[in-house]
XYZ file of N, CA, C and O in Angstrom:
652
model
N 2.760 -7.862 20.326
C 3.073 -7.119 19.099
C 2.217 -7.708 17.954
O 2.337 -8.926 17.652
N 1.367 -6.952 17.303
C 0.571 -7.351 16.213
C 0.939 -6.525 15.005
O 0.451 -5.385 14.837
N 1.786 -7.054 14.217
C 2.164 -6.386 12.966
C 2.297 -7.473 11.863
O 3.073 -8.408 11.991
N 1.402 -7.403 10.873
C 1.482 -8.424 9.810
C 0.707 -7.884 8.625
O -0.041 -6.967 8.592
N 0.980 -8.642 7.473
C 0.362 -8.422 6.165
C -0.738 -9.499 5.981
O -0.471 -10.614 6.430
N -1.730 -9.181 5.260
C -2.647 -10.233 4.805
C -3.235 -9.795 3.423
O -3.283 -8.608 3.084
N -3.712 -10.771 2.711
C -4.353 -10.510 1.408
C -5.804 -9.984 1.633
O -6.457 -10.409 2.609
N -6.195 -9.061 0.900
C -7.567 -8.515 0.917
C -8.465 -9.732 0.592
O -8.075 -10.752 0.042
N -9.766 -9.637 0.968
C -10.689 -10.665 0.744
C -10.938 -10.883 -0.776
O -10.719 -9.971 -1.543
N -11.457 -12.047 -1.110
C -11.792 -12.249 -2.535
C -12.822 -11.260 -3.019
O -12.766 -10.811 -4.152
N -13.781 -10.891 -2.206
C -14.831 -9.974 -2.525
C -14.194 -8.610 -2.802
O -14.580 -7.993 -3.847
N -13.310 -8.171 -2.026
C -12.638 -6.815 -2.232
C -11.744 -6.928 -3.476
O -11.636 -5.971 -4.298
N -11.044 -8.089 -3.645
C -10.160 -8.288 -4.827
C -11.028 -8.158 -6.114
O -10.611 -7.427 -7.031
N -12.208 -8.761 -6.170
C -13.013 -8.664 -7.375
C -13.429 -7.212 -7.609
O -13.475 -6.837 -8.774
N -13.757 -6.489 -6.591
C -14.108 -5.039 -6.791
C -12.954 -4.197 -7.300
O -13.134 -3.345 -8.106
N -11.758 -4.379 -6.755
C -10.637 -3.525 -6.989
C -9.680 -3.980 -8.090
O -8.955 -3.171 -8.668
N -9.650 -5.285 -8.290
C -8.566 -5.804 -9.204
C -9.175 -6.633 -10.402
O -8.833 -6.432 -11.475
N -9.969 -7.566 -10.063
C -10.557 -8.436 -11.196
C -11.002 -9.748 -10.611
O -10.998 -10.098 -9.455
N -11.347 -10.633 -11.595
C -12.079 -11.875 -11.264
C -11.228 -13.106 -11.542
O -11.788 -14.186 -11.696
N -9.907 -12.965 -11.566
C -9.000 -14.123 -11.844
C -8.644 -14.709 -10.482
O -7.761 -14.238 -9.800
N -9.275 -15.879 -10.129
C -9.004 -16.540 -8.920
C -7.563 -17.132 -8.809
O -6.992 -17.089 -7.719
N -6.976 -17.471 -9.944
C -5.614 -17.923 -9.886
C -4.623 -16.879 -9.517
O -3.693 -17.066 -8.761
N -4.818 -15.636 -10.083
C -3.901 -14.527 -9.729
C -4.099 -14.218 -8.229
O -3.119 -13.965 -7.529
N -5.368 -14.211 -7.770
C -5.615 -14.015 -6.353
C -4.867 -15.047 -5.499
O -4.198 -14.711 -4.530
N -5.009 -16.312 -5.840
C -4.469 -17.352 -5.057
C -2.925 -17.327 -5.034
O -2.272 -17.561 -4.040
N -2.283 -16.893 -6.169
C -0.857 -16.840 -6.291
C -0.202 -15.555 -5.784
O 1.050 -15.490 -5.694
N -1.044 -14.513 -5.526
C -0.470 -13.242 -5.105
C 0.313 -13.414 -3.757
O -0.311 -13.935 -2.781
N 1.482 -12.954 -3.702
C 2.308 -13.075 -2.543
C 2.280 -11.860 -1.669
O 2.209 -10.723 -2.143
N 2.365 -12.071 -0.361
C 2.362 -11.044 0.629
C 3.720 -10.402 0.591
O 4.737 -11.067 0.221
N 3.836 -9.109 0.932
C 5.166 -8.443 0.941
C 6.172 -9.151 1.895
O 5.789 -9.694 2.916
N 7.419 -9.127 1.448
C 8.415 -9.738 2.315
C 9.773 -8.980 1.990
O 9.925 -8.352 0.931
N 10.642 -9.061 2.938
C 11.972 -8.474 2.781
C 12.820 -9.445 1.947
O 12.679 -10.622 2.072
N 13.714 -8.875 1.139
C 14.496 -9.682 0.230
C 15.837 -10.069 0.802
O 16.446 -11.053 0.390
N 16.376 -9.314 1.757
C 17.693 -9.599 2.336
C 17.582 -9.365 3.860
O 16.669 -8.719 4.416
N 18.522 -9.923 4.552
C 18.538 -9.925 5.994
C 18.458 -8.467 6.596
O 17.812 -8.274 7.596
N 19.088 -7.493 5.936
C 19.188 -6.129 6.507
C 18.289 -5.203 5.722
O 18.391 -3.999 5.910
N 17.378 -5.647 4.982
C 16.380 -4.862 4.280
C 15.469 -4.208 5.230
O 14.972 -4.911 6.113
N 15.178 -2.877 5.081
C 14.194 -2.209 5.939
C 12.868 -2.421 5.334
O 11.866 -2.451 6.120
N 12.695 -2.481 4.063
C 11.467 -2.449 3.358
C 10.933 -3.838 2.939
O 11.698 -4.728 2.600
N 9.664 -4.031 3.063
C 8.987 -5.176 2.575
C 8.499 -4.914 1.160
O 7.720 -3.975 0.954
N 8.865 -5.711 0.210
C 8.546 -5.481 -1.187
C 7.113 -5.874 -1.507
O 6.696 -7.011 -1.226
N 6.353 -4.967 -2.089
C 4.988 -5.202 -2.559
C 5.046 -5.589 -4.056
O 5.680 -4.851 -4.848
N 4.326 -6.569 -4.399
C 4.275 -6.972 -5.807
C 3.009 -6.647 -6.471
O 1.921 -6.619 -5.823
N 3.069 -6.363 -7.777
C 1.871 -5.978 -8.507
C 0.983 -7.155 -8.748
O 1.415 -8.103 -9.316
N -0.361 -6.970 -8.521
C -1.286 -8.024 -8.867
C -1.847 -7.826 -10.309
O -2.709 -8.697 -10.718
N -1.361 -6.856 -10.989
C -1.897 -6.496 -12.353
C -0.688 -6.239 -13.282
O 0.387 -5.880 -12.847
N -0.940 -6.408 -14.570
C 0.025 -6.041 -15.593
C -0.454 -4.656 -16.071
O -1.610 -4.438 -16.383
N 0.576 -3.779 -16.307
C 0.263 -2.470 -16.844
C 1.451 -1.802 -17.472
O 2.565 -2.210 -17.216
N 1.183 -0.827 -18.345
C 2.259 -0.029 -18.858
C 1.908 1.472 -18.528
O 0.791 1.939 -18.650
N 2.921 2.113 -17.943
C 2.838 3.524 -17.634
C 3.578 4.353 -18.627
O 4.796 4.239 -18.712
N 2.856 5.106 -19.414
C 3.496 5.907 -20.525
C 4.054 7.242 -19.971
O 3.526 7.638 -18.855
N 5.032 7.848 -20.558
C 5.577 9.089 -20.109
C 4.416 10.089 -19.891
O 3.497 10.291 -20.659
N 4.481 10.744 -18.673
C 3.446 11.738 -18.264
C 2.212 11.118 -17.742
O 1.342 11.851 -17.263
N 2.041 9.861 -17.703
C 0.806 9.193 -17.258
C 0.852 8.841 -15.823
O 1.915 8.583 -15.252
N -0.326 8.870 -15.173
C -0.520 8.438 -13.770
C -1.537 7.360 -13.676
O -2.514 7.437 -14.389
N -1.242 6.320 -12.910
C -2.241 5.268 -12.658
C -2.329 4.926 -11.248
O -1.253 4.905 -10.464
N -3.514 4.540 -10.835
C -3.791 4.034 -9.446
C -3.558 2.530 -9.544
O -4.220 1.809 -10.345
N -2.724 2.008 -8.735
C -2.363 0.605 -8.757
C -2.769 -0.110 -7.396
O -2.291 0.379 -6.394
N -3.514 -1.092 -7.531
C -3.879 -1.945 -6.312
C -2.638 -2.791 -5.835
O -1.830 -3.117 -6.700
N -2.568 -3.040 -4.563
C -1.554 -3.950 -4.093
C -2.112 -5.341 -3.752
O -1.328 -6.333 -3.674
N -3.404 -5.415 -3.481
C -3.974 -6.662 -3.017
C -3.695 -6.988 -1.603
O -3.963 -8.085 -1.155
N -3.130 -6.042 -0.872
C -2.717 -6.263 0.442
C -3.283 -5.304 1.445
O -3.500 -4.133 1.145
N -3.531 -5.788 2.655
C -3.882 -4.893 3.746
C -2.970 -5.315 4.906
O -2.253 -6.363 4.840
N -2.839 -4.507 5.980
C -1.903 -4.811 7.073
C -2.330 -4.104 8.297
O -3.100 -3.131 8.278
N -1.808 -4.585 9.387
C -2.052 -3.963 10.687
C -0.712 -3.894 11.400
O 0.227 -4.504 11.008
N -0.764 -3.053 12.455
C 0.429 -2.778 13.227
C 0.085 -2.335 14.630
O -1.095 -2.202 14.899
N 1.025 -2.115 15.471
C 0.759 -1.661 16.810
C 0.235 -0.223 16.803
O 0.392 0.516 15.870
N -0.336 0.242 17.862
C -1.021 1.549 17.963
C -0.029 2.715 17.742
O -0.445 3.748 17.253
N 1.223 2.519 18.090
C 2.191 3.636 17.953
C 3.068 3.442 16.743
O 4.211 3.973 16.745
N 2.569 2.851 15.710
C 3.357 2.615 14.471
C 2.552 3.047 13.251
O 1.387 3.250 13.238
N 3.258 3.172 12.179
C 2.715 3.496 10.833
C 3.469 2.681 9.812
O 4.587 2.236 10.087
N 2.959 2.499 8.642
C 3.621 1.918 7.489
C 3.897 3.020 6.510
O 2.880 3.673 6.061
N 5.080 3.214 6.104
C 5.461 4.190 5.058
C 5.674 3.320 3.742
O 6.434 2.429 3.755
N 4.879 3.716 2.738
C 4.953 3.062 1.470
C 5.633 3.982 0.433
O 5.242 5.104 0.274
N 6.732 3.484 -0.179
C 7.455 4.296 -1.143
C 7.792 3.302 -2.332
O 7.746 2.163 -2.293
N 8.111 4.066 -3.449
C 8.502 3.227 -4.694
C 9.908 2.647 -4.402
O 10.674 3.128 -3.596
N 10.205 1.573 -5.132
C 11.566 1.034 -5.044
C 12.536 2.005 -5.682
O 12.182 2.606 -6.694
N 13.706 2.080 -5.086
C 14.635 3.108 -5.582
C 14.977 2.874 -7.031
O 15.201 3.890 -7.786
N 15.072 1.694 -7.513
C 15.381 1.421 -8.915
C 14.396 2.062 -9.891
O 14.767 2.476 -11.014
N 13.042 2.124 -9.517
C 12.076 2.716 -10.321
C 12.353 4.188 -10.525
O 12.154 4.744 -11.602
N 12.715 4.854 -9.487
C 13.044 6.314 -9.532
C 14.340 6.585 -10.354
O 14.390 7.428 -11.262
N 15.384 5.879 -10.000
C 16.674 6.117 -10.674
C 16.745 5.678 -12.119
O 17.194 6.414 -12.894
N 16.164 4.528 -12.449
C 16.254 4.020 -13.762
C 15.225 4.486 -14.718
O 15.413 4.595 -15.908
N 13.977 4.798 -14.141
C 12.849 5.109 -15.065
C 12.200 6.412 -14.746
O 11.287 6.819 -15.469
N 12.593 7.047 -13.614
C 11.911 8.346 -13.247
C 10.459 8.118 -13.002
O 9.604 8.963 -13.300
N 10.082 6.970 -12.419
C 8.715 6.658 -11.934
C 8.686 6.854 -10.454
O 9.533 6.443 -9.728
N 7.584 7.533 -9.990
C 7.474 7.823 -8.588
C 5.927 7.780 -8.235
O 5.121 7.819 -9.031
N 5.773 7.722 -6.905
C 4.399 7.874 -6.360
C 3.994 9.284 -6.508
O 4.806 10.241 -6.251
N 2.706 9.555 -6.795
C 2.234 10.884 -6.946
C 2.368 11.685 -5.599
O 2.579 12.880 -5.596
N 2.196 11.020 -4.469
C 2.301 11.662 -3.177
C 3.604 11.445 -2.582
O 3.884 11.823 -1.442
N 4.617 10.863 -3.312
C 6.001 10.572 -2.931
C 6.117 9.535 -1.850
O 6.874 8.666 -1.941
N 5.340 9.698 -0.717
C 5.359 8.712 0.399
C 3.976 8.544 0.824
O 3.195 9.519 1.109
N 3.514 7.277 1.018
C 2.198 7.032 1.522
C 2.340 6.633 2.959
O 3.241 5.829 3.374
N 1.552 7.181 3.831
C 1.535 6.917 5.270
C 0.282 6.186 5.636
O -0.832 6.775 5.377
N 0.331 4.998 6.158
C -0.846 4.199 6.584
C -0.737 4.057 8.106
O 0.223 3.521 8.606
N -1.841 4.421 8.770
C -1.840 4.261 10.273
C -2.729 2.990 10.574
O -3.368 2.462 9.706
N -2.643 2.651 11.880
C -3.366 1.370 12.331
C -4.828 1.373 12.013
O -5.394 0.403 11.633
N -5.517 2.574 12.062
C -6.937 2.577 11.835
C -7.379 2.525 10.405
O -8.466 2.501 10.094
N -6.426 2.406 9.452
C -6.677 2.209 8.045
C -7.092 0.730 7.870
O -7.856 0.410 6.977
N -6.567 -0.169 8.671
C -6.782 -1.587 8.592
C -8.295 -1.883 8.726
O -8.863 -1.396 9.701
N -8.869 -2.651 7.879
C -10.248 -3.042 7.874
C -11.232 -1.896 7.936
O -12.351 -2.073 8.488
N -10.879 -0.782 7.375
C -11.894 0.377 7.382
C -13.070 -0.009 6.477
O -12.978 -0.935 5.663
N -14.164 0.586 6.697
C -15.441 0.107 6.037
C -15.529 0.532 4.559
O -16.394 -0.030 3.858
N -14.668 1.358 4.065
C -14.678 1.724 2.626
C -14.080 0.655 1.743
O -14.637 0.327 0.736
N -12.892 0.212 2.154
C -12.139 -0.736 1.209
C -11.406 -1.776 2.028
O -10.470 -2.370 1.509
N -11.768 -2.118 3.271
C -11.203 -3.075 4.173
C -9.713 -2.852 4.419
O -9.029 -3.740 4.871
N -9.199 -1.700 4.082
C -7.764 -1.381 4.320
C -6.913 -1.717 3.195
O -5.616 -1.810 3.286
N -7.432 -1.897 1.997
C -6.603 -2.273 0.859
C -5.719 -1.058 0.470
O -6.167 -0.024 0.190
N -4.384 -1.357 0.473
C -3.434 -0.297 0.143
C -3.333 -0.172 -1.398
O -3.138 -1.074 -2.160
N -3.439 1.087 -1.818
C -3.353 1.419 -3.232
C -2.156 2.420 -3.331
O -1.888 3.146 -2.389
N -1.565 2.385 -4.514
C -0.529 3.426 -4.773
C -0.865 4.133 -6.099
O -1.463 3.480 -6.977
N -0.401 5.294 -6.245
C -0.613 6.046 -7.468
C 0.843 6.367 -8.087
O 1.614 7.053 -7.430
N 1.052 5.777 -9.141
C 2.364 5.901 -9.873
C 2.229 6.912 -11.028
O 1.280 6.953 -11.697
N 3.379 7.682 -11.143
C 3.448 8.637 -12.260
C 4.783 8.451 -12.992
O 5.838 8.354 -12.319
N 4.683 8.447 -14.304
C 5.931 8.308 -15.078
C 6.431 9.715 -15.486
O 5.836 10.330 -16.396
N 7.598 10.114 -14.949
C 8.131 11.432 -15.262
C 9.302 11.173 -16.328
O 9.923 12.193 -16.612
N 9.501 10.007 -16.667
C 10.561 9.700 -17.597
C 10.199 9.894 -19.114
O 9.109 10.497 -19.422
N 10.994 9.386 -19.957
C 10.800 9.528 -21.410
C 10.451 8.260 -22.095
O 10.255 8.165 -23.303
N 10.490 7.103 -21.346
C 10.149 5.763 -21.853
C 8.970 5.152 -21.132
O 8.678 5.476 -19.919
N 8.280 4.233 -21.823
C 7.265 3.470 -21.151
C 7.854 2.639 -20.018
O 8.994 2.198 -20.120
N 7.140 2.499 -18.941
C 7.455 1.614 -17.844
C 6.489 0.508 -17.780
O 5.237 0.789 -17.500
N 6.852 -0.743 -18.062
C 5.968 -1.884 -18.091
C 6.136 -2.753 -16.812
O 7.304 -3.083 -16.472
N 5.068 -3.120 -16.240
C 5.076 -4.026 -15.019
C 4.267 -5.244 -15.377
O 3.130 -5.182 -15.893
N 4.782 -6.358 -14.964
C 4.098 -7.640 -15.124
C 3.603 -8.087 -13.746
O 4.076 -7.576 -12.709
N 2.547 -8.957 -13.730
C 2.122 -9.516 -12.481
C 3.241 -10.066 -11.717
O 4.014 -10.841 -12.246
N 3.414 -9.767 -10.435
C 4.484 -10.278 -9.615
C 5.708 -9.382 -9.583
O 6.579 -9.629 -8.676
N 5.753 -8.364 -10.369
C 6.928 -7.413 -10.290
C 6.809 -6.573 -9.027
O 5.700 -6.159 -8.661
N 7.969 -6.291 -8.413
C 7.964 -5.468 -7.207
C 7.780 -4.009 -7.607
O 8.498 -3.467 -8.511
N 6.797 -3.363 -6.937
C 6.480 -1.997 -7.323
C 6.575 -0.954 -6.173
O 6.538 0.228 -6.422
N 6.727 -1.411 -4.965
C 6.815 -0.537 -3.847
C 7.463 -1.242 -2.644
O 7.565 -2.451 -2.708
N 7.845 -0.492 -1.665
C 8.286 -1.142 -0.439
C 7.654 -0.430 0.688
O 7.500 0.783 0.723
N 7.301 -1.196 1.741
C 6.726 -0.723 2.919
C 7.692 -0.852 4.093
O 8.318 -1.863 4.322
N 7.793 0.253 4.868
C 8.709 0.247 6.042
C 7.855 0.634 7.240
O 7.237 1.734 7.324
N 7.873 -0.242 8.240
C 7.161 0.049 9.481
C 8.030 1.006 10.354
O 9.276 0.800 10.448
N 7.376 1.881 11.091
C 8.111 2.765 11.990
C 7.234 3.172 13.075
O 5.992 3.206 13.029
N 7.821 3.606 14.212
C 7.124 4.178 15.370
C 6.920 5.665 15.206
O 7.742 6.295 14.455
N 5.923 6.219 15.829
C 5.768 7.655 15.814
C 5.569 8.101 17.251
O 5.230 7.361 18.148
N 5.850 9.397 17.450
C 5.778 9.988 18.778
C 4.581 10.980 18.856
O 4.252 11.498 17.777
N 4.094 11.199 19.955
C 3.005 12.200 20.187
C 3.487 13.190 21.203
O 4.426 12.902 22.079
N 2.882 14.342 21.291
C 3.262 15.320 22.314
C 2.611 15.034 23.722
O 1.534 14.287 23.667
N 3.257 15.432 24.680
C 2.773 15.057 26.063
C 1.448 15.689 26.427
O 0.597 15.133 27.129
N 1.198 16.911 25.965
C 0.031 17.648 26.325
C -1.166 17.367 25.411
O -2.180 18.131 25.532
N -1.133 16.414 24.590
C -2.271 16.126 23.663
C -3.503 15.636 24.394
O -3.344 14.782 25.281
N -4.586 16.126 23.956
C -5.866 15.656 24.527
C -6.121 14.277 24.056
O -5.586 13.806 22.982
N -6.899 13.478 24.804
C -7.265 12.138 24.369
C -8.095 12.252 23.083
O -9.045 13.033 22.938
N -7.707 11.486 22.101
C -8.396 11.413 20.803
C -9.183 10.065 20.679
O -8.607 9.026 20.837
N -10.464 10.162 20.457
C -11.225 8.958 20.302
C -11.762 8.694 18.931
O -12.392 7.655 18.656
N -11.480 9.640 18.006
C -11.939 9.447 16.629
C -11.095 8.320 15.931
O -9.924 8.182 16.137
N -11.905 7.474 15.228
C -11.256 6.378 14.473
C -11.667 6.495 13.072
O -12.810 6.847 12.780
N -10.784 6.235 12.187
C -11.000 6.283 10.736
C -12.231 5.397 10.354
O -12.398 4.257 10.851
N -13.075 5.895 9.480
C -14.225 5.175 8.948
C -14.003 4.648 7.580
O -14.529 3.633 7.228
N -13.212 5.352 6.794
C -12.992 5.020 5.401
C -11.597 4.879 5.012
O -10.674 4.792 5.835
N -11.334 4.955 3.675
C -9.996 4.835 3.167
C -9.220 6.119 3.066
O -9.393 6.970 3.877
N -8.501 6.265 1.950
C -7.691 7.409 1.798
C -8.543 8.693 1.817
O -9.572 8.799 1.083
N -8.071 9.672 2.486
C -8.794 10.949 2.619
C -9.945 10.967 3.536
O -10.637 11.950 3.721
N -10.207 9.885 4.235
C -11.449 9.805 5.024
C -11.342 10.649 6.319
O -12.402 11.033 6.877
N -10.205 11.026 6.791
C -10.107 11.855 7.952
C -10.562 13.286 7.662
O -10.834 14.044 8.568
N -10.748 13.623 6.396
C -11.212 14.996 6.021
C -12.728 15.012 5.829
O -13.300 16.039 5.628
N -13.331 13.874 5.854
C -14.760 13.748 5.565
C -15.508 13.879 6.893
O -15.035 13.464 7.946
N -16.720 14.425 6.825
C -17.524 14.594 8.070
C -18.054 13.196 8.495
O -18.224 12.271 7.681
N -18.216 13.116 9.798
C -18.714 11.852 10.385
C -20.116 11.627 9.869
O -20.990 12.505 9.744
N -20.428 10.363 9.580
C -21.771 9.977 9.075
C -22.750 10.061 10.204
O -22.444 9.743 11.355
N -23.960 10.597 9.972
C -24.885 10.704 11.020
C -26.091 9.729 10.912
O -26.356 9.228 9.868
């Protein structure tokens, strides 16, 4: 069984997040907070304020891998929705095994948050902003063998194969 989180490389961090080596070194991998938690809490590597009606793409600084018959579902923490009306623009992010180490962004998970509330929502470095839940998926019995593997990041399965 191969299921784990890891920090993106320093090179990817500099491209996606910034040049602060201390923030990179201190950034924690997702973990469950209680014995019966289903979700692994993702912490923000950046400080930001999300104003009412505003949408922002937020890096997590994390990549992950899992078994071939699994996916990671990434959702906002319930308190963000209930207390602030902040949600992910796609509501639920689904990451499959072949997203890991893709050639576009090495599998760096990003989320897009939107503030549907009436107050600013401020996040500090280290605040929990999402939770990831691993799950198995099923396929149909009559499915043809699929050999296509993801080449890039989000939306890459809609792009044509590079020639």
